[in-house]
mmCIF file of C-alpha atoms in Angstrom:
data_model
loop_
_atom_site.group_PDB
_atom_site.id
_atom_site.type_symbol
_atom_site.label_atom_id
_atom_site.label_comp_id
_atom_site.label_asym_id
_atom_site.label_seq_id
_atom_site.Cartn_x
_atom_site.Cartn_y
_atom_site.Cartn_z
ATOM 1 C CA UNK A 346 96.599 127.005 85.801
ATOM 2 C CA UNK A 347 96.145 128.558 82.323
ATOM 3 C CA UNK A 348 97.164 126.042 79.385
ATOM 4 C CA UNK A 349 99.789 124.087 81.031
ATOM 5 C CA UNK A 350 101.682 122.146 78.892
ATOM 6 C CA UNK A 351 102.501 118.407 79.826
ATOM 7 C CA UNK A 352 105.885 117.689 77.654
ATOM 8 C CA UNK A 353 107.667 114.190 77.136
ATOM 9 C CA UNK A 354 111.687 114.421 76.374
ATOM 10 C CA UNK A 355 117.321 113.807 80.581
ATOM 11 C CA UNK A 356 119.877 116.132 79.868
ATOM 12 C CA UNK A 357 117.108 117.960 77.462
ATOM 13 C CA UNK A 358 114.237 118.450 79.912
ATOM 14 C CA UNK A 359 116.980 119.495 82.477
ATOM 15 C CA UNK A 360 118.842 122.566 80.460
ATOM 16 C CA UNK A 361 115.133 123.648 78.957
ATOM 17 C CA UNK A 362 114.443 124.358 82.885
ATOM 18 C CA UNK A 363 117.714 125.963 83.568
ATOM 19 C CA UNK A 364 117.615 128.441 81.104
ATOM 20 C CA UNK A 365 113.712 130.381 82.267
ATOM 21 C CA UNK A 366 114.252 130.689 86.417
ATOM 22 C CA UNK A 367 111.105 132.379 86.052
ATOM 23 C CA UNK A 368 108.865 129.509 84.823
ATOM 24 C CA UNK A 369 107.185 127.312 87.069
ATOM 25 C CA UNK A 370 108.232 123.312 86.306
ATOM 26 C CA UNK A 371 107.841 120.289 87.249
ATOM 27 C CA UNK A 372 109.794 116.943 86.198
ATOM 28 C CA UNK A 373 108.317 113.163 85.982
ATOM 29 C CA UNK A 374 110.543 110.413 85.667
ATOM 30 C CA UNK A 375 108.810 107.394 84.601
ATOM 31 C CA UNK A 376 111.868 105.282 83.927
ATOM 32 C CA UNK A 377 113.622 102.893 86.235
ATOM 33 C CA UNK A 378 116.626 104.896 86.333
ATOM 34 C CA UNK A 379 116.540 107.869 87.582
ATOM 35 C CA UNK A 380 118.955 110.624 86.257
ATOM 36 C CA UNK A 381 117.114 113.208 87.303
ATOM 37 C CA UNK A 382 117.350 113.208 91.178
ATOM 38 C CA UNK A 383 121.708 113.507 91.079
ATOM 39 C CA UNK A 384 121.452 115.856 88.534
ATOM 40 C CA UNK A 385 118.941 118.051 90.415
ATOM 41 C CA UNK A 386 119.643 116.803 93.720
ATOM 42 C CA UNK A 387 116.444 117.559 96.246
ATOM 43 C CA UNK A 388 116.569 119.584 99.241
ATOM 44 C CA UNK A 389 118.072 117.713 101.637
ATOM 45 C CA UNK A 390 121.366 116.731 103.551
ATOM 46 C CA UNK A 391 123.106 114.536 101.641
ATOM 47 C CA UNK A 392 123.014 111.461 104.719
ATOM 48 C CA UNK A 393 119.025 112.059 105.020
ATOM 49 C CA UNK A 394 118.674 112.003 101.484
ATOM 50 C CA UNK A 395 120.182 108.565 100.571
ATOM 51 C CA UNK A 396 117.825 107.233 103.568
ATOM 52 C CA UNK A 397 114.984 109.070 102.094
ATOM 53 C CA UNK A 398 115.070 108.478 98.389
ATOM 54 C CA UNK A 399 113.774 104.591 98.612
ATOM 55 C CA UNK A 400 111.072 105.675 100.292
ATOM 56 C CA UNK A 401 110.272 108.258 97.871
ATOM 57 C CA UNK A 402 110.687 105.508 95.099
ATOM 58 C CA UNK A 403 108.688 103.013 97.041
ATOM 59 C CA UNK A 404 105.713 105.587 97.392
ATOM 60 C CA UNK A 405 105.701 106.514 93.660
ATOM 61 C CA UNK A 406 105.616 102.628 92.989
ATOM 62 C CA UNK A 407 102.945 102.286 94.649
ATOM 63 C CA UNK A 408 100.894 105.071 93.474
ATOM 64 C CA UNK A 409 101.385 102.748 90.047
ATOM 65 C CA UNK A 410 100.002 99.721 91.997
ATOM 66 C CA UNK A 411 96.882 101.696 92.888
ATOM 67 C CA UNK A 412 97.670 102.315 96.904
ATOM 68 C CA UNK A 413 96.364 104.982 98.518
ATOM 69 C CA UNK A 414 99.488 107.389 98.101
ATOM 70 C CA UNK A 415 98.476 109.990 95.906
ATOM 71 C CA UNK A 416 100.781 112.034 93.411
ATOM 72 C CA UNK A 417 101.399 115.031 95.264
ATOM 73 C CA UNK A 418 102.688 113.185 98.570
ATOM 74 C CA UNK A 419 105.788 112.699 96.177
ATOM 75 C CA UNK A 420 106.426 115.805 94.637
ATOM 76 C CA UNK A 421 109.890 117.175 95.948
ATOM 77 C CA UNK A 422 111.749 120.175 95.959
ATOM 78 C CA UNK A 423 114.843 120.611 94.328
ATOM 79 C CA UNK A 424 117.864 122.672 94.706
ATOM 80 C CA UNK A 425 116.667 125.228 91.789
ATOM 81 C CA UNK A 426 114.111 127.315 91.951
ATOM 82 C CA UNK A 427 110.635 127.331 90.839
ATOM 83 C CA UNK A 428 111.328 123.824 90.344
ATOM 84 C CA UNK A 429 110.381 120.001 91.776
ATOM 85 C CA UNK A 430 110.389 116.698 90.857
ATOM 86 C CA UNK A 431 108.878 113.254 91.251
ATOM 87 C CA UNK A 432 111.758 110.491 90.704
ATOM 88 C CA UNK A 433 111.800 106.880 90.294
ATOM 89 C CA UNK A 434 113.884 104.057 90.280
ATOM 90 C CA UNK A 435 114.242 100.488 89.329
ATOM 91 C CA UNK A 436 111.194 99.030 91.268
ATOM 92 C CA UNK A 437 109.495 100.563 88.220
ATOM 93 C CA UNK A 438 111.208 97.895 86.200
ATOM 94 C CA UNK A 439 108.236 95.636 87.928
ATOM 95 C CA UNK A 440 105.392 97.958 86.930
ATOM 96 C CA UNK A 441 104.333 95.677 83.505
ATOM 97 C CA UNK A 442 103.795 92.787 85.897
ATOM 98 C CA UNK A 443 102.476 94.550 88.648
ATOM 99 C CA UNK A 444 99.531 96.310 86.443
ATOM 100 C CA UNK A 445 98.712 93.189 83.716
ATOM 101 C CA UNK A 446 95.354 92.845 84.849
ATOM 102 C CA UNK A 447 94.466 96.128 84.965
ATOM 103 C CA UNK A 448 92.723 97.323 81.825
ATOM 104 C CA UNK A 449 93.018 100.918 82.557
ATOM 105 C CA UNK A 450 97.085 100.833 83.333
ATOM 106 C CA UNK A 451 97.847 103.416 80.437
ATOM 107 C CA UNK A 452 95.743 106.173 81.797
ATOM 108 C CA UNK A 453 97.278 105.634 85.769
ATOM 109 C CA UNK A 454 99.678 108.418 85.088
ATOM 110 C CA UNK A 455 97.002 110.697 83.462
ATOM 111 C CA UNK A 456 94.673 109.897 86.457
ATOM 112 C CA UNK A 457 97.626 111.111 89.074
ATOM 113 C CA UNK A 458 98.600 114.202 86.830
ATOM 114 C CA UNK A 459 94.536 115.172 87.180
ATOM 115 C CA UNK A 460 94.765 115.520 91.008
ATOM 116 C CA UNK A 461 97.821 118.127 90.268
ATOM 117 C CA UNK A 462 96.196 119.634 87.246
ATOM 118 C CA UNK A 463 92.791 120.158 89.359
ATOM 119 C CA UNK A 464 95.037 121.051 92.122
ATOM 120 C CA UNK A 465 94.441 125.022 93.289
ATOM 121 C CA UNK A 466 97.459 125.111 95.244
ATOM 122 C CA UNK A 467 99.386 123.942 92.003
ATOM 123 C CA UNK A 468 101.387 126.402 90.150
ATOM 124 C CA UNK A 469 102.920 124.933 87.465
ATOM 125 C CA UNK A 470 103.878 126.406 83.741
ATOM 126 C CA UNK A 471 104.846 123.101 82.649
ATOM 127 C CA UNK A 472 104.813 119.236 83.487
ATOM 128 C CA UNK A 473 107.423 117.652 81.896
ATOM 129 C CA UNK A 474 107.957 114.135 81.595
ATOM 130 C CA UNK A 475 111.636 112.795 80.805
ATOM 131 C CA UNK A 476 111.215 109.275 79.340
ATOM 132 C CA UNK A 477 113.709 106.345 78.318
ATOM 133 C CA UNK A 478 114.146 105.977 74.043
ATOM 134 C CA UNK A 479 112.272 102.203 74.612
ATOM 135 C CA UNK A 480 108.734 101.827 73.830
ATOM 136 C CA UNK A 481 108.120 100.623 77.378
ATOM 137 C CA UNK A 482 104.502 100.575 79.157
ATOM 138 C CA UNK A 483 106.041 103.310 81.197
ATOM 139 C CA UNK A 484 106.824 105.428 78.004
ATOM 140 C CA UNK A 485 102.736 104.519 76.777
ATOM 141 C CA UNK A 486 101.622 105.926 80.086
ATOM 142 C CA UNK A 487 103.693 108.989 79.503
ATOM 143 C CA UNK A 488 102.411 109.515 75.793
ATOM 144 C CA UNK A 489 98.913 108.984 76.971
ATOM 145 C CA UNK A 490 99.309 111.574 79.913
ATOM 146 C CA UNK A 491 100.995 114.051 77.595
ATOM 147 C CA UNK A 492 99.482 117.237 75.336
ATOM 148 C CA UNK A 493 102.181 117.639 73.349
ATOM 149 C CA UNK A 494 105.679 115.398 72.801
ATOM 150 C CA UNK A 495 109.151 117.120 72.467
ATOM 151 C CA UNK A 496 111.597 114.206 70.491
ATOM 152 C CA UNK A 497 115.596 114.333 71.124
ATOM 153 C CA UNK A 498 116.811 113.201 67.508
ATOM 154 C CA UNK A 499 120.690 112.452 67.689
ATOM 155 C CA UNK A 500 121.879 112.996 64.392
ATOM 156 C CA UNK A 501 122.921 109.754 63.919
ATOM 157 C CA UNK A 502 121.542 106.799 61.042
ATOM 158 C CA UNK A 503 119.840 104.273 63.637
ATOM 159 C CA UNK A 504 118.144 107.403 65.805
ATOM 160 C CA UNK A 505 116.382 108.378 62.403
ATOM 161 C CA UNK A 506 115.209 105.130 61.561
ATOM 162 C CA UNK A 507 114.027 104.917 65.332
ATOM 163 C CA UNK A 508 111.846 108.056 65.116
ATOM 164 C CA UNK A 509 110.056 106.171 62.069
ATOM 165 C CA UNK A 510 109.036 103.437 64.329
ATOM 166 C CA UNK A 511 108.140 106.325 67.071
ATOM 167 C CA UNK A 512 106.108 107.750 64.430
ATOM 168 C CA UNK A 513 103.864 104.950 64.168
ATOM 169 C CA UNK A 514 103.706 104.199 67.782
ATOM 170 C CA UNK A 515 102.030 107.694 68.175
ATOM 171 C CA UNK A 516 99.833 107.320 65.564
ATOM 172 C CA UNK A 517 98.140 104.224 67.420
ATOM 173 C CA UNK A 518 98.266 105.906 70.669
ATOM 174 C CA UNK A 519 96.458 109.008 69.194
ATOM 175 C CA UNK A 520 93.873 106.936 67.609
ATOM 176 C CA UNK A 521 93.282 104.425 70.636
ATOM 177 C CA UNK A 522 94.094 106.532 73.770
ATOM 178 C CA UNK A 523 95.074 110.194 73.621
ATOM 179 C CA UNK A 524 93.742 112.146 70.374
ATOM 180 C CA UNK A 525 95.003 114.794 71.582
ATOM 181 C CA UNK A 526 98.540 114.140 71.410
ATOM 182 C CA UNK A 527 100.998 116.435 68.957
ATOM 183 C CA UNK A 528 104.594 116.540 68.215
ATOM 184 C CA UNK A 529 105.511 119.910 69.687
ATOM 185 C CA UNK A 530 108.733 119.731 68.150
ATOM 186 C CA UNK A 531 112.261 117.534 67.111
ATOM 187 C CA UNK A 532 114.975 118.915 68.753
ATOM 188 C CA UNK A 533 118.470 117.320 66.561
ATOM 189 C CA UNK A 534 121.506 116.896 69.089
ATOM 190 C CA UNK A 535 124.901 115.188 69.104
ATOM 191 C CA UNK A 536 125.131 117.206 66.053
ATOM 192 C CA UNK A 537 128.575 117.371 64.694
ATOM 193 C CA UNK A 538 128.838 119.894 61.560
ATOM 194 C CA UNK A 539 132.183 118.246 60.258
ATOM 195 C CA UNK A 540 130.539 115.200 60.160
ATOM 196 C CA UNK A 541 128.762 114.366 56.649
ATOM 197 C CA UNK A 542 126.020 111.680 58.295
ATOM 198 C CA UNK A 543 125.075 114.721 60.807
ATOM 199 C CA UNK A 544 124.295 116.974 57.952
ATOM 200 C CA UNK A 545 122.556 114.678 55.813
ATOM 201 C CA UNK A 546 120.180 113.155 58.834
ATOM 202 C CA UNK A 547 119.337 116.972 59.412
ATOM 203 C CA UNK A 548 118.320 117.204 55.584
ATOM 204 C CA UNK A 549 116.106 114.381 55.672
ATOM 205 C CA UNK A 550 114.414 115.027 59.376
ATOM 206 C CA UNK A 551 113.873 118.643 57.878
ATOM 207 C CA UNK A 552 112.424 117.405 54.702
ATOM 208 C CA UNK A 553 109.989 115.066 56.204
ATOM 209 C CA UNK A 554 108.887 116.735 59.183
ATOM 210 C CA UNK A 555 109.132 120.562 57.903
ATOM 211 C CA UNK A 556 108.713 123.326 60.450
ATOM 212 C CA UNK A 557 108.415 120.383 63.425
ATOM 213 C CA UNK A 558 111.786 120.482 62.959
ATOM 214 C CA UNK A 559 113.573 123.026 65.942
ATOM 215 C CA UNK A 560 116.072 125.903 64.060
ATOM 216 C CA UNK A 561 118.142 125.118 67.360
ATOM 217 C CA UNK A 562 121.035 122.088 67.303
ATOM 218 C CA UNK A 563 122.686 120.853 69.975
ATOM 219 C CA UNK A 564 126.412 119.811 68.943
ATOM 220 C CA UNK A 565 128.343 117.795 70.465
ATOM 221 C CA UNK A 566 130.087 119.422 72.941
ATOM 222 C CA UNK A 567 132.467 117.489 76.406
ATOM 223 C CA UNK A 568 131.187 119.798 78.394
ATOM 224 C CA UNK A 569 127.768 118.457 78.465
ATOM 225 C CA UNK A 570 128.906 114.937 78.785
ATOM 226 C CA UNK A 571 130.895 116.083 81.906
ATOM 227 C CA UNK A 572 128.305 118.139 83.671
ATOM 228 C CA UNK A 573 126.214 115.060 84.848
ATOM 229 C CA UNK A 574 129.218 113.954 86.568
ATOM 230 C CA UNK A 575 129.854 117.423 88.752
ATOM 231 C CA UNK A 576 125.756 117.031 89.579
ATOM 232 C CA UNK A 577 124.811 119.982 87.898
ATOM 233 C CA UNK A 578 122.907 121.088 84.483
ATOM 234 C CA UNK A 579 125.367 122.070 82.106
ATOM 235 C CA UNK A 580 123.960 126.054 82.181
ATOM 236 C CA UNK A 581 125.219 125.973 85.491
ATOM 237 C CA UNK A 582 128.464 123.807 85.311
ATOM 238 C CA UNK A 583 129.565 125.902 82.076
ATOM 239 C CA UNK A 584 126.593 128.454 80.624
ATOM 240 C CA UNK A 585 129.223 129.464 78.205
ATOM 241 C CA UNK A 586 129.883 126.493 76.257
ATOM 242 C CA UNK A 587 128.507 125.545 72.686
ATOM 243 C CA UNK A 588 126.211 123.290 74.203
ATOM 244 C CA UNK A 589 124.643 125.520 76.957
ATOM 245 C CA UNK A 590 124.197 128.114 74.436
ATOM 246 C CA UNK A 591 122.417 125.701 71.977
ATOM 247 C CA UNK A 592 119.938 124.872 74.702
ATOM 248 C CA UNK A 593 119.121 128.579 75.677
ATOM 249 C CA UNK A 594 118.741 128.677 72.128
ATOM 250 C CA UNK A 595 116.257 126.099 71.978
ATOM 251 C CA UNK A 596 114.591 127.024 75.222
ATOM 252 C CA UNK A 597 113.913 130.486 73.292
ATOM 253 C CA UNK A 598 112.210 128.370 70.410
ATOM 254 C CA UNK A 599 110.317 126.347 72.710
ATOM 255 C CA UNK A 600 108.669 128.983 74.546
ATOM 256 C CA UNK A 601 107.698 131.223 71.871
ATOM 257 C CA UNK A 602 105.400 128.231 70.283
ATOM 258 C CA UNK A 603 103.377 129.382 73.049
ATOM 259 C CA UNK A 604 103.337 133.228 72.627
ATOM 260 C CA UNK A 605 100.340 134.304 70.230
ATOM 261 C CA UNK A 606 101.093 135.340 66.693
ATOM 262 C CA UNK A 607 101.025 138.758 66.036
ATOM 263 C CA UNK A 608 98.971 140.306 63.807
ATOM 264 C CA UNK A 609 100.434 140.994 60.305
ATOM 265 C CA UNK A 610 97.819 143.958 59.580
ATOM 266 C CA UNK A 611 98.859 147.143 59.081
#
């Protein structure tokens, strides 16, 4: 697997995927609700799958409580393809209790993620992980796990001062756990260009954090909010909409941070 890149970002990680068929993902939920699997819905009939999914959940849980299920015994397919997943669900709620005695619990999900990583059967382009806006232990293990972080930034007063506190949050982690951790990129949504506090958060996140900063905005747009609700990404529910276009917009900008710059010489 040639330099795989382990993202944190639901609706963001799942429209990024939609738009590249070709490219080989993979989602992580590490939150206790878990968006992704009626969004993505796994391969299965729907009866088998609502008997099925607690004891997915259960077995990811316990991967977290150091069992002897391992990471890939959880990966699922999904209805798209080139794509699985590994969901969660509110047993993770317990994992901060479950794992206080246990001095390496940041680096659990990093440890799992090596078995896929080191994995020859594994394929992946890219391991994303989708996690909640809290500063949970679940969010740590994420940040510690990750190469490089991918920040949803509504365009809103309280989201910016938010980011600040994120800000400072990685800084620790990067000196304490994962050095290697680096913004890959803020991507500004809920952006609404009639609305004056929109443009003026998009002024100051681009004159603090410069080219960091994605060219890409995602407006507001109903169509997004109503996707979820019909079980589908919004690229498939409506790929024609202001919002599905933003995201194949950003998708673009995403994946050329990875193409080499050319050479300017004559």
């Amino acid at each position: 697997m040639d330099d795989d890149d382990i993202q944190c970002g639901t609706r963001n990680v799942i429209d990024l995927k939609a738009t590249r068929s070709n490219e080989n993902a993979f989602f992580i939920n590490p939150e206790q609700k878990s968006v992704l699997q009626n969004i993505l819905f796994i391969k299965t009939a729907n009866n088998i799958l609502r008997k099925y999914l607690p004891t997915i959940c259960s077995r990811t849980l316990e991967i977290s409580k150091d069992k002897q299920t391992k990471i890939y015994e959880v990966i699922q397919q999904t209805n798209f393809e080139n794509l699985n997943i590994i969901s969660s669900n509110v047993d993770l709620s317990g994992l901060e209790v479950e794992t206080a005695g246990d001095n390496r619990r940041a680096f659990k999900l990093k440890d799992e993620l090596g078995l896929i990583l080191n994995d020859s059967r594994a394929s992946y382009d890219y391991i994303l992980l989708d996690c909640t806006p809290s500063l949970s232990l679940l969010t740590i293990m994420a940040l510690v796990a990750s190469d490089a972080l991918v920040v949803p930034l509504q365009t809103e007063f309280f989201a910016l001062e938010g980011l600040t506190q994120l800000m400072k949050t990685i800084e620790r982690i990067k000196t304490n756990l994962n050095p290697s951790l680096d913004i890959r990129g803020i991507l500004l949504t809920m952006y609404d260009k009639r609305n004056k506090l929109s443009g003026e958060v998009e002024t100051e996140a681009r004159n603090y954090f410069k080219d960091k900063v994605y060219s890409t905005a995602v407006p507001r747009n109903v169509r997004l909010s109503e996707a979820p609700s019909h079980g589908v990404p919004v690229l498939i529910y409506d790929k024609a909409c202001p919002g599905s276009k933003a995201y194949f917009s950003f998708t673009e900008e995403f994946l050329n941070q990875d193409k080499p710059m050319e050479s300017s010489a004559a």
